mmCIF file with all atom_site columns, C-alpha atoms in Angstrom:
data_model
loop_
_atom_site.group_PDB
_atom_site.id
_atom_site.type_symbol
_atom_site.label_atom_id
_atom_site.label_alt_id
_atom_site.label_comp_id
_atom_site.label_asym_id
_atom_site.label_entity_id
_atom_site.label_seq_id
_atom_site.pdbx_PDB_ins_code
_atom_site.Cartn_x
_atom_site.Cartn_y
_atom_site.Cartn_z
_atom_site.occupancy
_atom_site.B_iso_or_equiv
_atom_site.pdbx_formal_charge
_atom_site.auth_seq_id
_atom_site.auth_comp_id
_atom_site.auth_asym_id
_atom_site.auth_atom_id
_atom_site.pdbx_PDB_model_num
ATOM 1  C CA . UNK S 1 1  ? -9.122  -18.551 3.644   1.00 34.00 ? 278 UNK S CA 1
ATOM 2  C CA . UNK S 1 2  ? -7.802  -17.904 7.138   1.00 40.00 ? 279 UNK S CA 1
ATOM 3  C CA . UNK S 1 3  ? -4.168  -17.091 7.774   1.00 42.00 ? 280 UNK S CA 1
ATOM 4  C CA . UNK S 1 4  ? -2.610  -17.952 11.083  1.00 46.00 ? 281 UNK S CA 1
ATOM 5  C CA . UNK S 1 5  ? 0.708   -16.494 12.136  1.00 42.00 ? 282 UNK S CA 1
ATOM 6  C CA . UNK S 1 6  ? 2.995   -17.156 15.044  1.00 46.00 ? 283 UNK S CA 1
ATOM 7  C CA . UNK S 1 7  ? 3.698   -14.176 17.292  1.00 49.00 ? 284 UNK S CA 1
ATOM 8  C CA . UNK S 1 8  ? 7.159   -13.679 15.761  1.00 46.00 ? 285 UNK S CA 1
ATOM 9  C CA . UNK S 1 9  ? 5.732   -13.622 12.230  1.00 43.00 ? 286 UNK S CA 1
ATOM 10 C CA . UNK S 1 10 ? 3.044   -11.138 13.305  1.00 44.00 ? 287 UNK S CA 1
ATOM 11 C CA . UNK S 1 11 ? 5.742   -8.906  14.782  1.00 45.00 ? 288 UNK S CA 1
ATOM 12 C CA . UNK S 1 12 ? 7.770   -9.069  11.548  1.00 43.00 ? 289 UNK S CA 1
ATOM 13 C CA . UNK S 1 13 ? 4.710   -8.160  9.468   1.00 43.00 ? 290 UNK S CA 1
ATOM 14 C CA . UNK S 1 14 ? 3.841   -5.277  11.801  1.00 50.00 ? 291 UNK S CA 1
ATOM 15 C CA . UNK S 1 15 ? 7.424   -4.002  11.724  1.00 49.00 ? 292 UNK S CA 1
ATOM 16 C CA . UNK S 1 16 ? 7.530   -4.072  7.923   1.00 58.00 ? 293 UNK S CA 1
ATOM 17 C CA . UNK S 1 17 ? 4.149   -2.300  7.796   1.00 73.00 ? 294 UNK S CA 1
ATOM 18 C CA . UNK S 1 18 ? 5.463   0.387   10.151  1.00 77.00 ? 295 UNK S CA 1
ATOM 19 C CA . UNK S 1 19 ? 8.588   0.895   8.028   1.00 83.00 ? 296 UNK S CA 1
ATOM 20 C CA . UNK S 1 20 ? 6.471   1.127   4.891   1.00 83.00 ? 297 UNK S CA 1
ATOM 21 C CA . UNK S 1 21 ? 4.149   3.719   6.443   1.00 85.00 ? 298 UNK S CA 1
ATOM 22 C CA . UNK S 1 22 ? 7.187   5.811   7.397   1.00 87.00 ? 299 UNK S CA 1
ATOM 23 C CA . UNK S 1 23 ? 8.434   5.968   3.792   1.00 88.00 ? 300 UNK S CA 1
ATOM 24 C CA . UNK S 1 24 ? 7.987   9.411   2.301   1.00 89.00 ? 301 UNK S CA 1
ATOM 25 C CA . UNK S 1 25 ? 6.317   10.329  -0.946  1.00 89.00 ? 302 UNK S CA 1
ATOM 26 C CA . UNK S 1 26 ? 6.408   13.659  -2.725  1.00 86.00 ? 303 UNK S CA 1
ATOM 27 C CA . UNK S 1 27 ? 3.024   15.289  -3.213  1.00 84.00 ? 304 UNK S CA 1
ATOM 28 C CA . UNK S 1 28 ? 2.193   17.364  -6.300  1.00 84.00 ? 305 UNK S CA 1
ATOM 29 C CA . UNK S 1 29 ? 3.065   20.551  -4.430  1.00 88.00 ? 306 UNK S CA 1
ATOM 30 C CA . UNK S 1 30 ? 6.569   19.188  -3.762  1.00 86.00 ? 307 UNK S CA 1
ATOM 31 C CA . UNK S 1 31 ? 5.931   18.496  -0.080  1.00 90.00 ? 308 UNK S CA 1
ATOM 32 C CA . UNK S 1 32 ? 7.342   15.221  1.227   1.00 91.00 ? 309 UNK S CA 1
ATOM 33 C CA . UNK S 1 33 ? 5.066   13.363  3.619   1.00 92.00 ? 310 UNK S CA 1
ATOM 34 C CA . UNK S 1 34 ? 5.142   9.899   5.177   1.00 91.00 ? 311 UNK S CA 1
ATOM 35 C CA . UNK S 1 35 ? 2.575   7.484   3.769   1.00 89.00 ? 312 UNK S CA 1
ATOM 36 C CA . UNK S 1 36 ? 0.953   7.218   7.208   1.00 87.00 ? 313 UNK S CA 1
ATOM 37 C CA . UNK S 1 37 ? -0.186  10.865  6.902   1.00 89.00 ? 314 UNK S CA 1
ATOM 38 C CA . UNK S 1 38 ? -2.123  10.229  3.689   1.00 88.00 ? 315 UNK S CA 1
ATOM 39 C CA . UNK S 1 39 ? -5.840  9.444   3.600   1.00 89.00 ? 316 UNK S CA 1
ATOM 40 C CA . UNK S 1 40 ? -6.559  5.727   4.106   1.00 86.00 ? 317 UNK S CA 1
ATOM 41 C CA . UNK S 1 41 ? -7.629  5.225   0.480   1.00 87.00 ? 318 UNK S CA 1
ATOM 42 C CA . UNK S 1 42 ? -4.337  6.769   -0.696  1.00 89.00 ? 319 UNK S CA 1
ATOM 43 C CA . UNK S 1 43 ? -2.378  4.537   1.706   1.00 89.00 ? 320 UNK S CA 1
ATOM 44 C CA . UNK S 1 44 ? -4.048  1.477   0.205   1.00 88.00 ? 321 UNK S CA 1
ATOM 45 C CA . UNK S 1 45 ? -2.982  2.507   -3.310  1.00 91.00 ? 322 UNK S CA 1
ATOM 46 C CA . UNK S 1 46 ? 0.640   2.743   -2.236  1.00 90.00 ? 323 UNK S CA 1
ATOM 47 C CA . UNK S 1 47 ? 0.477   -0.526  -0.271  1.00 89.00 ? 324 UNK S CA 1
ATOM 48 C CA . UNK S 1 48 ? -0.879  -2.386  -3.287  1.00 90.00 ? 325 UNK S CA 1
ATOM 49 C CA . UNK S 1 49 ? 1.719   -0.769  -5.553  1.00 92.00 ? 326 UNK S CA 1
ATOM 50 C CA . UNK S 1 50 ? 4.394   -1.999  -3.135  1.00 90.00 ? 327 UNK S CA 1
ATOM 51 C CA . UNK S 1 51 ? 2.944   -5.535  -3.175  1.00 88.00 ? 328 UNK S CA 1
ATOM 52 C CA . UNK S 1 52 ? 3.001   -5.517  -6.989  1.00 91.00 ? 329 UNK S CA 1
ATOM 53 C CA . UNK S 1 53 ? 6.573   -4.217  -7.125  1.00 92.00 ? 330 UNK S CA 1
ATOM 54 C CA . UNK S 1 54 ? 5.536   -0.868  -8.631  1.00 93.00 ? 331 UNK S CA 1
ATOM 55 C CA . UNK S 1 55 ? 6.187   1.437   -5.686  1.00 92.00 ? 332 UNK S CA 1
ATOM 56 C CA . UNK S 1 56 ? 9.733   2.497   -6.614  1.00 91.00 ? 333 UNK S CA 1
ATOM 57 C CA . UNK S 1 57 ? 8.735   3.346   -10.173 1.00 93.00 ? 334 UNK S CA 1
ATOM 58 C CA . UNK S 1 58 ? 5.783   5.414   -8.921  1.00 92.00 ? 335 UNK S CA 1
ATOM 59 C CA . UNK S 1 59 ? 8.074   7.298   -6.530  1.00 90.00 ? 336 UNK S CA 1
ATOM 60 C CA . UNK S 1 60 ? 10.656  7.948   -9.253  1.00 90.00 ? 337 UNK S CA 1
ATOM 61 C CA . UNK S 1 61 ? 8.384   8.640   -12.237 1.00 91.00 ? 338 UNK S CA 1
ATOM 62 C CA . UNK S 1 62 ? 4.892   9.225   -10.848 1.00 90.00 ? 339 UNK S CA 1
ATOM 63 C CA . UNK S 1 63 ? 1.598   7.413   -11.322 1.00 92.00 ? 340 UNK S CA 1
ATOM 64 C CA . UNK S 1 64 ? 1.571   8.350   -15.021 1.00 93.00 ? 341 UNK S CA 1
ATOM 65 C CA . UNK S 1 65 ? 4.485   5.993   -15.621 1.00 94.00 ? 342 UNK S CA 1
ATOM 66 C CA . UNK S 1 66 ? 2.241   2.968   -15.068 1.00 95.00 ? 343 UNK S CA 1
ATOM 67 C CA . UNK S 1 67 ? 0.673   1.151   -17.975 1.00 96.00 ? 344 UNK S CA 1
ATOM 68 C CA . UNK S 1 68 ? -3.101  0.912   -18.208 1.00 97.00 ? 345 UNK S CA 1
ATOM 69 C CA . UNK S 1 69 ? -2.814  -2.729  -17.228 1.00 96.00 ? 346 UNK S CA 1
ATOM 70 C CA . UNK S 1 70 ? -0.806  -1.935  -14.087 1.00 96.00 ? 347 UNK S CA 1
ATOM 71 C CA . UNK S 1 71 ? -3.188  0.847   -13.071 1.00 96.00 ? 348 UNK S CA 1
ATOM 72 C CA . UNK S 1 72 ? -6.151  -1.422  -13.714 1.00 96.00 ? 349 UNK S CA 1
ATOM 73 C CA . UNK S 1 73 ? -4.625  -4.146  -11.600 1.00 95.00 ? 350 UNK S CA 1
ATOM 74 C CA . UNK S 1 74 ? -4.242  -1.743  -8.673  1.00 94.00 ? 351 UNK S CA 1
ATOM 75 C CA . UNK S 1 75 ? -7.828  -0.549  -9.139  1.00 94.00 ? 352 UNK S CA 1
ATOM 76 C CA . UNK S 1 76 ? -9.119  -4.112  -9.318  1.00 94.00 ? 353 UNK S CA 1
ATOM 77 C CA . UNK S 1 77 ? -7.396  -5.078  -6.090  1.00 92.00 ? 354 UNK S CA 1
ATOM 78 C CA . UNK S 1 78 ? -8.772  -1.960  -4.368  1.00 90.00 ? 355 UNK S CA 1
ATOM 79 C CA . UNK S 1 79 ? -12.274 -2.836  -5.560  1.00 91.00 ? 356 UNK S CA 1
ATOM 80 C CA . UNK S 1 80 ? -11.878 -6.404  -4.318  1.00 89.00 ? 357 UNK S CA 1
ATOM 81 C CA . UNK S 1 81 ? -10.683 -5.231  -0.888  1.00 84.00 ? 358 UNK S CA 1
ATOM 82 C CA . UNK S 1 82 ? -13.547 -2.728  -0.621  1.00 83.00 ? 359 UNK S CA 1
ATOM 83 C CA . UNK S 1 83 ? -16.162 -5.344  -1.492  1.00 84.00 ? 360 UNK S CA 1
ATOM 84 C CA . UNK S 1 84 ? -14.643 -7.716  1.096   1.00 81.00 ? 361 UNK S CA 1
ATOM 85 C CA . UNK S 1 85 ? -14.928 -4.991  3.750   1.00 75.00 ? 362 UNK S CA 1
ATOM 86 C CA . UNK S 1 86 ? -18.601 -4.425  2.871   1.00 76.00 ? 363 UNK S CA 1
ATOM 87 C CA . UNK S 1 87 ? -19.314 -8.146  3.351   1.00 76.00 ? 364 UNK S CA 1
ATOM 88 C CA . UNK S 1 88 ? -17.815 -8.108  6.863   1.00 71.00 ? 365 UNK S CA 1
#
């Protein structure tokens, strides 16, 4: 499936991506860092959580607040994206 966007839609998507990457998370040591400074695999986890509407809960309560089903869904999407990258 190929998605085609007009230039204005591309700009909107890029702007929302930039704003998302600037959001800060609190690491286990209490340090707050923007998502863009995390390792790429960590960034993907947060991006998928955002897409699934789980990001705010993770920020407020931590990853442990997710159900097994929610965690599995994130893992499944990561696996799917990784296998798509390998095919390219």
